[in-house]
XYZ file of C-alpha atoms in Angstrom:
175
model
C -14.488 -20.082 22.757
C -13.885 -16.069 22.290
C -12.741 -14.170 19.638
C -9.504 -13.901 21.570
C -8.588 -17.325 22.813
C -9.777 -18.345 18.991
C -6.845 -16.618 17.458
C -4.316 -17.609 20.774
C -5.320 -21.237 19.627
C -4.324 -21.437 15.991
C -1.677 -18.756 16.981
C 0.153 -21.906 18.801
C -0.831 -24.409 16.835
C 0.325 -23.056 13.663
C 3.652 -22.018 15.463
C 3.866 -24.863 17.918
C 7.635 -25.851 18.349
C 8.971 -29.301 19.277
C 9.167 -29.387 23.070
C 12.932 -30.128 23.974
C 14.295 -31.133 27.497
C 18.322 -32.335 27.030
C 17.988 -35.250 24.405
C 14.232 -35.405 24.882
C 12.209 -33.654 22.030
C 8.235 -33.776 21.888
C 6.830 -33.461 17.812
C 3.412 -33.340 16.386
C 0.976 -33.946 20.062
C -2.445 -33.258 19.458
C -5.649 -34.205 21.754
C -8.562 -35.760 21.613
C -12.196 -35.898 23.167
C -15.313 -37.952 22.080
C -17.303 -34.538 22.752
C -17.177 -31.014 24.181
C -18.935 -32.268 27.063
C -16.627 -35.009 27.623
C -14.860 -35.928 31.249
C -12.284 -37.996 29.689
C -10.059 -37.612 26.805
C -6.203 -38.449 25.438
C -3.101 -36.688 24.182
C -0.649 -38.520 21.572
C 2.778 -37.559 20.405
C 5.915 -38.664 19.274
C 8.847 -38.784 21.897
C 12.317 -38.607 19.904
C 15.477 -39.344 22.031
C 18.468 -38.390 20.345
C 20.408 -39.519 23.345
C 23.273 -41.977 24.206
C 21.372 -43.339 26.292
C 17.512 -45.039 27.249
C 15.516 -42.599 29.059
C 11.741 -43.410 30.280
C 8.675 -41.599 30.438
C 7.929 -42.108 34.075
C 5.255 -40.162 34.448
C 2.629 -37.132 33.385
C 0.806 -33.951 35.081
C -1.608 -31.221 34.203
C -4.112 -29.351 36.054
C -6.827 -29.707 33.219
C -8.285 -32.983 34.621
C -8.654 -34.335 38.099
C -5.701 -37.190 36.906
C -3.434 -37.266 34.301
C -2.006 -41.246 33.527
C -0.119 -42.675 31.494
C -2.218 -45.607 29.501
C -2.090 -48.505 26.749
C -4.993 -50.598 25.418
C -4.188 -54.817 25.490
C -6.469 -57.080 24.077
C -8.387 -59.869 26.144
C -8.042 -62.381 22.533
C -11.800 -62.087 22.207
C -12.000 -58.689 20.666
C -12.038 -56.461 23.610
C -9.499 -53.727 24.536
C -8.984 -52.836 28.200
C -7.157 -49.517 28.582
C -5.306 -50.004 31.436
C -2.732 -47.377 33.482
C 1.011 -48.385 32.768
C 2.137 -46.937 36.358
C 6.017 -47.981 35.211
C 5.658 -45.908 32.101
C 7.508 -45.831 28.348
C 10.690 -46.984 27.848
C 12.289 -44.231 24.745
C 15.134 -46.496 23.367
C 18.522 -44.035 22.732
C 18.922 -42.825 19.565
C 14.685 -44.351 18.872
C 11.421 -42.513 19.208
C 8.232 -43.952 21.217
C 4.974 -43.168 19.373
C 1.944 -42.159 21.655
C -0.639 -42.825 19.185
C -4.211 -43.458 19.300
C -5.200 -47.626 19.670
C -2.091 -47.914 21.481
C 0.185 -45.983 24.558
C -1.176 -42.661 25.367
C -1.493 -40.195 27.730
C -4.925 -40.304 29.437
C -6.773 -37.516 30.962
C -9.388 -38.700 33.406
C -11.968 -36.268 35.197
C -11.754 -33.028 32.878
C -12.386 -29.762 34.857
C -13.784 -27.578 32.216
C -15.539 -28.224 28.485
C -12.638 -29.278 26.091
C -13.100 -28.012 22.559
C -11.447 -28.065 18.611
C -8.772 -25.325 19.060
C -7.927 -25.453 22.767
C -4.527 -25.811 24.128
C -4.018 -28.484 26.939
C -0.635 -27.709 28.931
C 0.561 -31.067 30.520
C 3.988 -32.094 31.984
C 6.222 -35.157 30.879
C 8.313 -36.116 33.737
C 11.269 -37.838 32.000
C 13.847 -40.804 34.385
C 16.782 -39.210 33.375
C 15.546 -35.493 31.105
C 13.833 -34.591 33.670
C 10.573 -32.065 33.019
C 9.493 -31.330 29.547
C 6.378 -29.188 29.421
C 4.216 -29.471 26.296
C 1.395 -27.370 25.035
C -1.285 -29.695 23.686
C -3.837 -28.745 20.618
C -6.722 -30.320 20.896
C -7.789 -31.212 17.134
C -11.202 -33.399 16.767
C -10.874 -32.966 12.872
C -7.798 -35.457 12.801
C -8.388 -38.829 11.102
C -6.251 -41.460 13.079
C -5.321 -44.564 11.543
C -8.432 -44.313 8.881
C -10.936 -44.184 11.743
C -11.990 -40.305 11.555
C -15.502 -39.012 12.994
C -15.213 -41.792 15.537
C -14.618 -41.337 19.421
C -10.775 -42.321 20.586
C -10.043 -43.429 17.275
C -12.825 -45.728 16.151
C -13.025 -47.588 20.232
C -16.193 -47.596 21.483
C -15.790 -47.257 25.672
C -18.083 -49.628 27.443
C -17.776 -48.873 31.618
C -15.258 -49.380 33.321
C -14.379 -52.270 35.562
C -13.577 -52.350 39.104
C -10.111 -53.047 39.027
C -10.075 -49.454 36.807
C -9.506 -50.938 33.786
C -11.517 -49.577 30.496
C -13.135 -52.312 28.347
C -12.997 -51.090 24.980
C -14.485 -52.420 21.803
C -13.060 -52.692 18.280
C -15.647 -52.294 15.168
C -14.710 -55.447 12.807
C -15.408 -52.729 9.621
């Protein structure tokens, strides 16, 4: 990364502002990648909806990967962790926040165009059922511990290849 886009990167993330679309406000996203090389990686948040009403995360964009999803992880009772696509989306409960949060829903990036690294800002697109768009500028921080599992790809999952159906079989460490 240059000089430049160095400075433009903790510039924003130092500064970075909830995103806000009508009741709809976006706090403390970050991303994720297992490594600068990586073709896959994930964005959390927290989604706040200070609303009267439920609203639902229907859906996500962003030109930094060839598809942008929204995912979860669910357990096969054996140990094993499929991330799957959740094509309906998040419910965000009025007046209640939904967590995006590593080991659980998240938004997935799948096919990244260009080298991802510590410092970069991914720009990606909620697309809200009733707020409509809420655009969100995404740090990418690989120094982040997550639920005790720092140092450790996704948040401690280990990816094993994917299935046919396009699931992701993950695996849990038992330490």
């Amino acid at each position: 990364m240059s000089p430049f886009k160095l400075i433009l990167a903790a510039t924003a993330v130092a500064f970075a502002l909830p995103a806000v679309a009508g009741d709809i406000v976006i706090t403390d996203p970050y991303a994720r990648v297992s490594t600068t090389m990586s073709k896959s990686g994930a964005a959390f948040m927290v989604i706040e909806n200070h609303g009267a009403q439920a609203d639902r995360l229907v859906s996500v964009s962003s030109d930094v990967a060839d598809r942008t999803e929204l995912h979860t992880h669910i357990s096969d009772g054996n140990g094993v962790m499929q991330m799957v696509e959740v094509p309906e989306g998040f419910s965000i409960p009025m007046h209640g926040t939904h967590a995006l949060q590593r080991g659980g829903d998240h938004v997935m990036f799948l096919g990244l165009k260009d080298a991802v690294a510590d410092g970069d800002v991914l720009h990606l697109v909620l697309h809200f059922e009733h707020a409509g768009d809420v655009a969100v500028d995404v740090p990418v921080d690989l120094k982040r511990d997550g639920q005790g599992m720092a140092n450790m790809p996704m948040g401690g999952m280990q990816m094993m290849h994917g299935a046919p159906d396009g699931t992701m079989p993950m695996h849990m460490p038992n330490n």
